[in-house]
mmCIF file of C-alpha atoms and ligand atoms in Angstrom:
data_model
loop_
_atom_site.group_PDB
_atom_site.id
_atom_site.type_symbol
_atom_site.label_atom_id
_atom_site.label_comp_id
_atom_site.label_asym_id
_atom_site.label_seq_id
_atom_site.Cartn_x
_atom_site.Cartn_y
_atom_site.Cartn_z
ATOM 1 C CA UNK E 1 -0.056 0.367 0.294
ATOM 2 C CA UNK E 2 1.833 3.319 -1.307
ATOM 3 C CA UNK E 3 1.515 6.962 0.519
ATOM 4 C CA UNK E 4 -2.194 6.053 1.756
ATOM 5 C CA UNK E 5 -2.630 9.410 3.479
ATOM 6 C CA UNK E 6 -2.357 12.230 1.396
ATOM 7 C CA UNK E 7 -1.034 15.231 2.291
ATOM 8 C CA UNK E 8 -1.311 16.565 5.761
ATOM 9 C CA UNK E 9 -4.187 17.571 6.730
ATOM 10 C CA UNK E 10 -6.136 15.678 4.348
ATOM 11 C CA UNK E 11 -8.627 13.106 5.509
ATOM 12 C CA UNK E 12 -7.018 9.677 6.011
ATOM 13 C CA UNK E 13 -7.406 6.962 4.262
ATOM 14 C CA UNK E 14 -6.469 4.339 7.255
ATOM 15 C CA UNK E 15 -7.336 0.521 6.852
ATOM 16 C CA UNK E 16 -10.066 -0.659 8.553
ATOM 17 C CA UNK E 17 -10.312 -3.998 10.975
ATOM 18 C CA UNK E 18 -13.114 -5.543 12.571
ATOM 19 C CA UNK E 19 -12.982 -3.409 15.831
ATOM 20 C CA UNK E 20 -14.906 0.010 15.894
ATOM 21 C CA UNK E 21 -12.241 2.800 16.791
ATOM 22 C CA UNK E 22 -12.976 6.028 18.519
ATOM 23 C CA UNK E 23 -12.586 8.790 15.671
ATOM 24 C CA UNK E 24 -10.954 12.098 17.401
ATOM 25 C CA UNK E 25 -11.281 15.630 15.313
ATOM 26 C CA UNK E 26 -11.436 13.463 11.875
ATOM 27 C CA UNK E 27 -7.689 12.728 11.746
ATOM 28 C CA UNK E 28 -7.140 10.447 15.033
ATOM 29 C CA UNK E 29 -8.206 6.691 15.579
ATOM 30 C CA UNK E 30 -8.393 5.155 18.693
ATOM 31 C CA UNK E 31 -8.451 1.332 19.046
ATOM 32 C CA UNK E 32 -9.063 -0.317 22.769
ATOM 33 C CA UNK E 33 -7.357 -3.567 21.781
ATOM 34 C CA UNK E 34 -4.218 -5.379 23.062
ATOM 35 C CA UNK E 35 -1.554 -4.120 20.487
ATOM 36 C CA UNK E 36 0.100 -6.908 19.499
ATOM 37 C CA UNK E 37 -3.141 -9.133 18.388
ATOM 38 C CA UNK E 38 -4.091 -5.541 16.944
ATOM 39 C CA UNK E 39 -0.844 -5.611 14.792
ATOM 40 C CA UNK E 40 -1.214 -8.864 13.861
ATOM 41 C CA UNK E 41 -4.656 -8.464 12.117
ATOM 42 C CA UNK E 42 -3.244 -5.295 10.247
ATOM 43 C CA UNK E 43 -2.571 -5.029 6.367
ATOM 44 C CA UNK E 44 0.940 -5.098 5.752
ATOM 45 C CA UNK E 45 2.704 -1.682 4.791
ATOM 46 C CA UNK E 46 -0.248 0.222 6.314
ATOM 47 C CA UNK E 47 1.557 2.966 8.610
ATOM 48 C CA UNK E 48 4.229 5.336 7.533
ATOM 49 C CA UNK E 49 5.796 5.997 11.394
ATOM 50 C CA UNK E 50 5.381 4.850 14.708
ATOM 51 C CA UNK E 51 6.255 7.174 18.213
ATOM 52 C CA UNK E 52 5.425 5.497 21.261
ATOM 53 C CA UNK E 53 6.240 5.233 24.614
ATOM 54 C CA UNK E 54 6.081 1.972 25.793
ATOM 55 C CA UNK E 55 5.418 0.105 29.144
ATOM 56 C CA UNK E 56 8.807 -0.923 30.780
ATOM 57 C CA UNK E 57 8.169 -3.037 33.496
ATOM 58 C CA UNK E 58 5.434 -5.116 31.815
ATOM 59 C CA UNK E 59 4.262 -5.562 34.673
ATOM 60 C CA UNK E 60 3.635 -1.753 35.625
ATOM 61 C CA UNK E 61 0.246 -1.864 33.677
ATOM 62 C CA UNK E 62 -0.863 -5.065 35.055
ATOM 63 C CA UNK E 63 -4.537 -5.087 37.268
ATOM 64 C CA UNK E 64 -2.150 -5.646 40.148
ATOM 65 C CA UNK E 65 0.323 -3.108 40.001
ATOM 66 C CA UNK E 66 -2.358 -0.749 39.142
ATOM 67 C CA UNK E 67 -4.207 -1.659 42.384
ATOM 68 C CA UNK E 68 -0.788 -1.548 44.337
ATOM 69 C CA UNK E 69 -0.534 2.131 42.797
ATOM 70 C CA UNK E 70 -3.944 3.484 43.314
ATOM 71 C CA UNK E 71 -3.903 2.107 47.040
ATOM 72 C CA UNK E 72 -0.261 3.683 47.428
ATOM 73 C CA UNK E 73 1.630 0.440 48.791
ATOM 74 C CA UNK E 74 4.797 -1.155 47.151
ATOM 75 C CA UNK E 75 4.734 -2.599 43.839
ATOM 76 C CA UNK E 76 6.784 -1.187 40.983
ATOM 77 C CA UNK E 77 5.384 2.293 41.698
ATOM 78 C CA UNK E 78 7.195 4.581 43.640
ATOM 79 C CA UNK E 79 5.698 8.054 45.013
ATOM 80 C CA UNK E 80 8.801 10.293 44.529
ATOM 81 C CA UNK E 81 9.015 12.824 47.898
ATOM 82 C CA UNK E 82 6.440 16.192 47.310
ATOM 83 C CA UNK E 83 8.590 19.435 46.533
ATOM 84 C CA UNK E 84 8.067 22.627 47.269
ATOM 85 C CA UNK E 85 4.483 21.502 48.215
ATOM 86 C CA UNK E 86 3.520 19.697 44.806
ATOM 87 C CA UNK E 87 2.805 16.072 44.900
ATOM 88 C CA UNK E 88 4.771 14.283 41.875
ATOM 89 C CA UNK E 89 3.541 11.882 39.796
ATOM 90 C CA UNK E 90 4.334 8.326 40.590
ATOM 91 C CA UNK E 91 7.365 6.594 38.699
ATOM 92 C CA UNK E 92 7.679 2.823 37.725
ATOM 93 C CA UNK E 93 10.991 1.704 39.984
ATOM 94 C CA UNK E 94 13.234 -0.313 36.613
ATOM 95 C CA UNK E 95 15.884 -1.189 38.920
ATOM 96 C CA UNK E 96 13.671 -3.829 40.947
ATOM 97 C CA UNK E 97 13.608 -5.589 37.519
ATOM 98 C CA UNK E 98 15.395 -8.800 37.415
ATOM 99 C CA UNK E 99 17.082 -11.074 34.771
ATOM 100 C CA UNK E 100 14.070 -12.825 34.254
ATOM 101 C CA UNK E 101 12.074 -9.491 33.518
ATOM 102 C CA UNK E 102 14.762 -8.177 31.621
ATOM 103 C CA UNK E 103 14.274 -11.641 29.380
ATOM 104 C CA UNK E 104 10.726 -10.809 29.229
ATOM 105 C CA UNK E 105 11.420 -7.150 27.929
ATOM 106 C CA UNK E 106 13.559 -8.514 25.475
ATOM 107 C CA UNK E 107 11.181 -11.131 24.096
ATOM 108 C CA UNK E 108 8.070 -8.435 24.248
ATOM 109 C CA UNK E 109 10.490 -5.783 21.876
ATOM 110 C CA UNK E 110 11.336 -8.557 19.527
ATOM 111 C CA UNK E 111 7.955 -9.449 18.859
ATOM 112 C CA UNK E 112 6.951 -5.571 18.755
ATOM 113 C CA UNK E 113 10.322 -4.572 16.274
ATOM 114 C CA UNK E 114 8.661 -7.733 14.241
ATOM 115 C CA UNK E 115 4.994 -6.897 14.359
ATOM 116 C CA UNK E 116 5.818 -2.955 13.384
ATOM 117 C CA UNK E 117 8.356 -3.820 10.455
ATOM 118 C CA UNK E 118 5.447 -5.727 8.769
ATOM 119 C CA UNK E 119 2.788 -3.196 9.697
ATOM 120 C CA UNK E 120 5.038 0.020 8.319
ATOM 121 C CA UNK E 121 6.021 0.787 4.817
ATOM 122 C CA UNK E 122 9.454 0.651 3.930
ATOM 123 C CA UNK E 123 11.703 3.186 5.318
ATOM 124 C CA UNK E 124 9.525 4.194 8.483
ATOM 125 C CA UNK E 125 10.585 5.584 11.253
ATOM 126 C CA UNK E 126 10.037 3.827 14.484
ATOM 127 C CA UNK E 127 10.630 6.295 17.634
ATOM 128 C CA UNK E 128 10.385 4.813 21.189
ATOM 129 C CA UNK E 129 10.745 6.499 24.331
ATOM 130 C CA UNK E 130 12.677 4.557 26.789
ATOM 131 C CA UNK E 131 15.172 4.997 29.751
ATOM 132 C CA UNK E 132 18.748 5.022 30.175
ATOM 133 C CA UNK E 133 18.440 1.816 32.068
ATOM 134 C CA UNK E 134 16.709 0.050 29.357
ATOM 135 C CA UNK E 135 17.206 1.372 26.243
ATOM 136 C CA UNK E 136 20.005 -1.048 25.134
ATOM 137 C CA UNK E 137 17.608 -3.822 25.827
ATOM 138 C CA UNK E 138 14.706 -2.175 23.577
ATOM 139 C CA UNK E 139 17.409 -1.037 20.713
ATOM 140 C CA UNK E 140 18.965 -4.643 20.431
ATOM 141 C CA UNK E 141 15.495 -6.549 20.788
ATOM 142 C CA UNK E 142 13.820 -4.471 18.285
ATOM 143 C CA UNK E 143 17.210 -4.966 15.746
ATOM 144 C CA UNK E 144 16.735 -8.557 16.282
ATOM 145 C CA UNK E 145 12.895 -7.999 15.303
ATOM 146 C CA UNK E 146 14.190 -6.719 11.982
ATOM 147 C CA UNK E 147 14.768 -3.018 12.536
ATOM 148 C CA UNK E 148 17.563 -0.908 11.721
ATOM 149 C CA UNK E 149 18.976 1.228 14.880
ATOM 150 C CA UNK E 150 19.331 4.658 13.493
ATOM 151 C CA UNK E 151 20.650 6.240 16.994
ATOM 152 C CA UNK E 152 18.831 7.965 19.898
ATOM 153 C CA UNK E 153 17.131 11.309 20.690
ATOM 154 C CA UNK E 154 18.281 13.010 23.880
ATOM 155 C CA UNK E 155 15.407 14.451 25.813
ATOM 156 C CA UNK E 156 16.974 16.528 28.351
ATOM 157 C CA UNK E 157 14.810 16.554 31.241
ATOM 158 C CA UNK E 158 15.170 16.445 35.029
ATOM 159 C CA UNK E 159 13.582 12.937 36.161
ATOM 160 C CA UNK E 160 13.339 11.899 40.027
ATOM 161 C CA UNK E 161 15.917 8.974 39.059
ATOM 162 C CA UNK E 162 19.140 8.217 40.413
ATOM 163 C CA UNK E 163 21.510 10.893 42.567
ATOM 164 C CA UNK E 164 20.521 9.251 45.827
ATOM 165 C CA UNK E 165 22.690 8.670 48.767
ATOM 166 C CA UNK E 166 23.562 4.885 49.965
ATOM 167 C CA UNK E 167 20.266 3.538 51.380
ATOM 168 C CA UNK E 168 20.336 3.514 55.401
ATOM 169 C CA UNK E 169 24.028 4.937 55.201
ATOM 170 C CA UNK E 170 23.310 8.255 53.809
ATOM 171 C CA UNK E 171 24.852 9.998 56.401
ATOM 172 C CA UNK E 172 28.245 8.069 56.690
ATOM 173 C CA UNK E 173 28.426 8.368 52.763
ATOM 174 C CA UNK E 174 26.745 12.220 52.164
ATOM 175 C CA UNK E 175 29.400 12.796 49.166
ATOM 176 C CA UNK E 176 28.308 9.564 47.519
ATOM 177 C CA UNK E 177 25.494 8.891 44.783
ATOM 178 C CA UNK E 178 24.685 5.800 44.124
ATOM 179 C CA UNK E 179 23.988 6.402 40.372
ATOM 180 C CA UNK E 180 24.260 9.347 38.087
ATOM 181 C CA UNK E 181 21.416 11.549 38.939
ATOM 182 C CA UNK E 182 19.522 11.422 35.526
ATOM 183 C CA UNK E 183 19.093 14.374 33.300
ATOM 184 C CA UNK E 184 18.084 12.865 30.273
ATOM 185 C CA UNK E 185 15.700 10.445 28.632
ATOM 186 C CA UNK E 186 16.900 8.625 25.987
ATOM 187 C CA UNK E 187 14.427 7.900 22.396
ATOM 188 C CA UNK E 188 15.627 4.663 20.592
ATOM 189 C CA UNK E 189 15.146 6.077 16.733
ATOM 190 C CA UNK E 190 14.717 2.606 14.629
ATOM 191 C CA UNK E 191 13.532 2.313 10.969
ATOM 192 C CA UNK E 192 12.086 -0.440 9.065
ATOM 193 C CA UNK E 193 14.528 -1.546 6.143
ATOM 194 C CA UNK E 194 14.970 0.652 3.320
ATOM 195 C CA UNK E 195 13.525 -0.509 -0.324
ATOM 196 C CA UNK E 196 16.414 1.023 -2.508
ATOM 197 C CA UNK E 197 17.794 4.232 -2.013
ATOM 198 C CA UNK E 198 16.358 6.698 0.357
ATOM 199 C CA UNK E 199 15.061 9.157 -2.928
ATOM 200 C CA UNK E 200 13.446 6.132 -3.790
ATOM 201 C CA UNK E 201 11.533 5.600 -0.479
ATOM 202 C CA UNK E 202 10.714 9.143 -0.333
ATOM 203 C CA UNK E 203 9.115 9.086 -3.765
ATOM 204 C CA UNK E 204 7.370 5.915 -3.381
ATOM 205 C CA UNK E 205 6.475 5.852 0.421
ATOM 206 C CA UNK E 206 7.038 9.203 1.789
ATOM 207 C CA UNK E 207 9.752 7.924 4.029
ATOM 208 C CA UNK E 208 13.219 7.648 4.635
ATOM 209 C CA UNK E 209 14.079 10.627 6.214
ATOM 210 C CA UNK E 210 13.136 13.120 9.055
ATOM 211 C CA UNK E 211 11.295 16.502 8.227
ATOM 212 C CA UNK E 212 13.600 19.151 8.917
ATOM 213 C CA UNK E 213 12.776 22.081 11.296
ATOM 214 C CA UNK E 214 13.431 24.656 8.458
ATOM 215 C CA UNK E 215 15.232 24.681 5.081
ATOM 216 C CA UNK E 216 18.240 25.278 7.293
ATOM 217 C CA UNK E 217 18.133 23.701 10.051
ATOM 218 C CA UNK E 218 17.705 19.504 10.551
ATOM 219 C CA UNK E 219 16.084 18.170 13.167
ATOM 220 C CA UNK E 220 18.211 16.940 15.814
ATOM 221 C CA UNK E 221 18.979 14.740 18.553
ATOM 222 C CA UNK E 222 19.020 16.407 21.203
ATOM 223 C CA UNK E 223 15.453 18.139 22.653
ATOM 224 C CA UNK E 224 15.370 20.352 25.948
ATOM 225 C CA UNK E 225 12.329 19.463 27.529
ATOM 226 C CA UNK E 226 10.702 19.873 31.057
ATOM 227 C CA UNK E 227 8.302 17.873 33.066
ATOM 228 C CA UNK E 228 4.984 17.207 31.763
ATOM 229 C CA UNK E 229 2.862 20.699 32.803
ATOM 230 C CA UNK E 230 0.555 20.778 35.350
ATOM 231 C CA UNK E 231 -2.612 22.267 32.651
ATOM 232 C CA UNK E 232 -1.706 18.988 30.547
ATOM 233 C CA UNK E 233 -2.009 16.440 33.405
ATOM 234 C CA UNK E 234 -4.899 17.986 34.381
ATOM 235 C CA UNK E 235 -6.798 17.506 30.913
ATOM 236 C CA UNK E 236 -5.309 13.790 31.149
ATOM 237 C CA UNK E 237 -4.187 12.402 34.280
ATOM 238 C CA UNK E 238 -2.470 9.284 32.970
ATOM 239 C CA UNK E 239 0.640 8.482 35.294
ATOM 240 C CA UNK E 240 3.078 8.381 31.879
ATOM 241 C CA UNK E 241 1.895 11.555 30.333
ATOM 242 C CA UNK E 242 4.167 12.951 27.763
ATOM 243 C CA UNK E 243 4.243 16.668 27.253
ATOM 244 C CA UNK E 244 2.965 17.866 24.135
ATOM 245 C CA UNK E 245 6.020 20.277 23.475
ATOM 246 C CA UNK E 246 8.266 17.389 22.955
ATOM 247 C CA UNK E 247 5.565 15.053 21.195
ATOM 248 C CA UNK E 248 4.594 17.327 18.471
ATOM 249 C CA UNK E 249 8.661 18.238 17.477
ATOM 250 C CA UNK E 250 9.136 14.363 17.576
ATOM 251 C CA UNK E 251 5.883 13.560 16.083
ATOM 252 C CA UNK E 252 6.155 16.274 13.024
ATOM 253 C CA UNK E 253 10.059 15.172 12.333
ATOM 254 C CA UNK E 254 8.909 11.632 11.849
ATOM 255 C CA UNK E 255 7.397 12.106 8.661
ATOM 256 C CA UNK E 256 9.794 13.653 6.397
ATOM 257 C CA UNK E 257 7.223 14.879 4.003
ATOM 258 C CA UNK E 258 4.436 15.678 6.239
ATOM 259 C CA UNK E 259 2.485 12.782 4.733
ATOM 260 C CA UNK E 260 1.537 9.176 6.009
ATOM 261 C CA UNK E 261 -0.290 8.187 9.286
ATOM 262 C CA UNK E 262 1.808 8.005 12.418
ATOM 263 C CA UNK E 263 0.989 4.845 14.892
ATOM 264 C CA UNK E 264 1.057 4.832 18.620
ATOM 265 C CA UNK E 265 0.886 1.013 19.654
ATOM 266 C CA UNK E 266 0.814 2.129 23.234
ATOM 267 C CA UNK E 267 -1.329 5.259 23.121
ATOM 268 C CA UNK E 268 -2.370 5.777 27.028
ATOM 269 C CA UNK E 269 -3.938 8.721 27.085
ATOM 270 C CA UNK E 270 -3.438 10.135 23.612
ATOM 271 C CA UNK E 271 -0.098 12.482 23.669
ATOM 272 C CA UNK E 272 1.012 11.088 20.459
ATOM 273 C CA UNK E 273 -2.447 11.080 18.860
ATOM 274 C CA UNK E 274 -2.920 14.557 20.273
ATOM 275 C CA UNK E 275 0.400 15.784 18.708
ATOM 276 C CA UNK E 276 -0.480 14.323 15.471
ATOM 277 C CA UNK E 277 -3.627 16.355 15.614
ATOM 278 C CA UNK E 278 -1.837 19.448 16.442
ATOM 279 C CA UNK E 279 0.858 18.978 13.504
ATOM 280 C CA UNK E 280 -2.017 18.262 10.728
ATOM 281 C CA UNK E 281 -1.069 14.245 10.933
ATOM 282 C CA UNK E 282 -3.750 11.491 10.625
ATOM 283 C CA UNK E 283 -2.772 9.110 13.378
ATOM 284 C CA UNK E 284 -3.904 5.794 14.674
ATOM 285 C CA UNK E 285 -3.660 4.848 18.144
ATOM 286 C CA UNK E 286 -3.920 1.431 20.230
ATOM 287 C CA UNK E 287 -4.653 1.027 24.029
ATOM 288 C CA UNK E 288 -5.417 -1.881 25.908
ATOM 289 C CA UNK E 289 -6.978 -0.083 28.974
ATOM 290 C CA UNK E 290 -10.873 1.012 28.489
ATOM 291 C CA UNK E 291 -10.143 3.672 31.498
ATOM 292 C CA UNK E 292 -7.192 5.219 29.247
ATOM 293 C CA UNK E 293 -9.032 5.117 25.755
ATOM 294 C CA UNK E 294 -11.876 6.785 27.617
ATOM 295 C CA UNK E 295 -9.287 9.592 28.933
ATOM 296 C CA UNK E 296 -7.676 9.612 25.459
ATOM 297 C CA UNK E 297 -10.839 10.470 23.671
ATOM 298 C CA UNK E 298 -11.626 13.325 25.924
ATOM 299 C CA UNK E 299 -8.197 14.475 25.988
ATOM 300 C CA UNK E 300 -6.822 14.570 22.406
ATOM 301 C CA UNK E 301 -8.663 17.393 20.925
ATOM 302 C CA UNK E 302 -8.178 19.670 24.310
ATOM 303 C CA UNK E 303 -4.371 18.762 24.355
ATOM 304 C CA UNK E 304 -4.218 19.215 20.284
ATOM 305 C CA UNK E 305 -5.843 22.544 20.819
ATOM 306 C CA UNK E 306 -2.950 23.813 23.517
ATOM 307 C CA UNK E 307 -0.828 26.390 22.785
ATOM 308 C CA UNK E 308 2.453 24.933 23.990
ATOM 309 C CA UNK E 309 5.884 26.705 24.044
ATOM 310 C CA UNK E 310 8.488 24.326 22.248
ATOM 311 C CA UNK E 311 11.550 24.571 24.328
ATOM 312 C CA UNK E 312 13.550 22.945 20.912
ATOM 313 C CA UNK E 313 16.121 21.255 19.638
ATOM 314 C CA UNK E 314 19.585 22.066 21.944
HETATM 315 C C1 SAM T 401 4.023 4.865 29.254
HETATM 316 S S1 SAM T 401 2.196 4.491 28.672
HETATM 317 C C2 SAM T 401 2.112 5.333 27.499
HETATM 318 C C3 SAM T 401 1.499 7.240 28.180
HETATM 319 C C4 SAM T 401 1.377 7.610 26.973
HETATM 320 N N1 SAM T 401 2.835 8.100 26.509
HETATM 321 C C5 SAM T 401 0.560 9.096 27.114
HETATM 322 O O1 SAM T 401 1.230 10.190 27.231
HETATM 323 O O2 SAM T 401 -0.381 9.192 27.845
HETATM 324 C C6 SAM T 401 2.126 2.720 28.193
HETATM 325 C C7 SAM T 401 0.287 2.428 27.937
HETATM 326 O O3 SAM T 401 0.268 1.251 26.855
HETATM 327 C C8 SAM T 401 -0.509 0.277 27.553
HETATM 328 N N2 SAM T 401 -0.695 -0.701 27.304
HETATM 329 C C9 SAM T 401 0.033 -1.491 27.911
HETATM 330 N N3 SAM T 401 0.289 -2.825 27.414
HETATM 331 C C10 SAM T 401 -0.460 -2.767 26.007
HETATM 332 C C11 SAM T 401 -1.061 -3.839 25.002
HETATM 333 N N4 SAM T 401 0.056 -4.876 25.115
HETATM 334 N N5 SAM T 401 -1.489 -3.155 23.992
HETATM 335 C C12 SAM T 401 -2.082 -1.865 24.096
HETATM 336 N N6 SAM T 401 -1.693 -1.247 24.958
HETATM 337 C C13 SAM T 401 -0.714 -1.559 26.237
HETATM 338 C C14 SAM T 401 -0.796 0.633 28.745
HETATM 339 O O4 SAM T 401 -2.058 0.639 29.611
HETATM 340 C C15 SAM T 401 -0.417 2.219 29.381
HETATM 341 O O5 SAM T 401 -1.366 3.104 29.211
#
């Protein structure tokens, strides 16, 4: 299926399947489904870019862990200490993952890579939000699944991870941090294999590169970012909501000619789809949890309508 979506902003000719999607703003479609099962049913070569923020513990969105999060007791979710009177959003604790979890993670991303390779056209960008502890597994596994590694985008953001003194010995070792204080978030950049030269893919599929910020400025791999603003978290209170400012920059760059369909198989509350609506691209989201589908259907048009200040490529 060659370039299906037409120019950005035109109505999308997206593939239809048995399930009924929620339509948002004519540009976005959201399916409630397990994305692995959903991807298996998709026609080959039906999307042109993938921008996604997958679950990492693989268990953090299980019903058991979600109950622990809601009850605020134990589990993989950590509620960071409040700061300046502001309560911080809970974060998954990836250091509790063991070898068995890493093996599962590898299998998960290998399978995802293989399914995305099939569902996306040649030369499609696949951009995956990650974290410094697990990005190497994501990259290696998705390459095993058939994608090509193209590098990393560094989102410069202060997270709550790292920088702590040794537990129960913080006074004795007051000058020690157990690990570097994390000040960036890696996004793994992959691509489905090209068909011929870059120019052939650009002509045939509208893929094979990144959309430049301007004629003079290429899209860069370091983006200054802040945490998700409270105004956005009020609209979409998902524990892993990504800010519109960075999502719009990445989504815009993901289609080199501004033509095609962007897929987010782990749509959450819809920040990728909202960013796609804001830049005028058709998009498809898949989310397994009905509560987040309901949240996303409400949130996407509101997030898309927000005016945001982009901090920009560093
Ligand atoms: C890290 S969150 C994404 C949040 C999103 N970036 C946002 O801004 O709202 C991952 C999402 O994937 C969903 N999920 C987990 N496994 C899934 C699966 N197999 N298929 C579809 N969705 C899944 C979870 O319910 C969760 O909402």
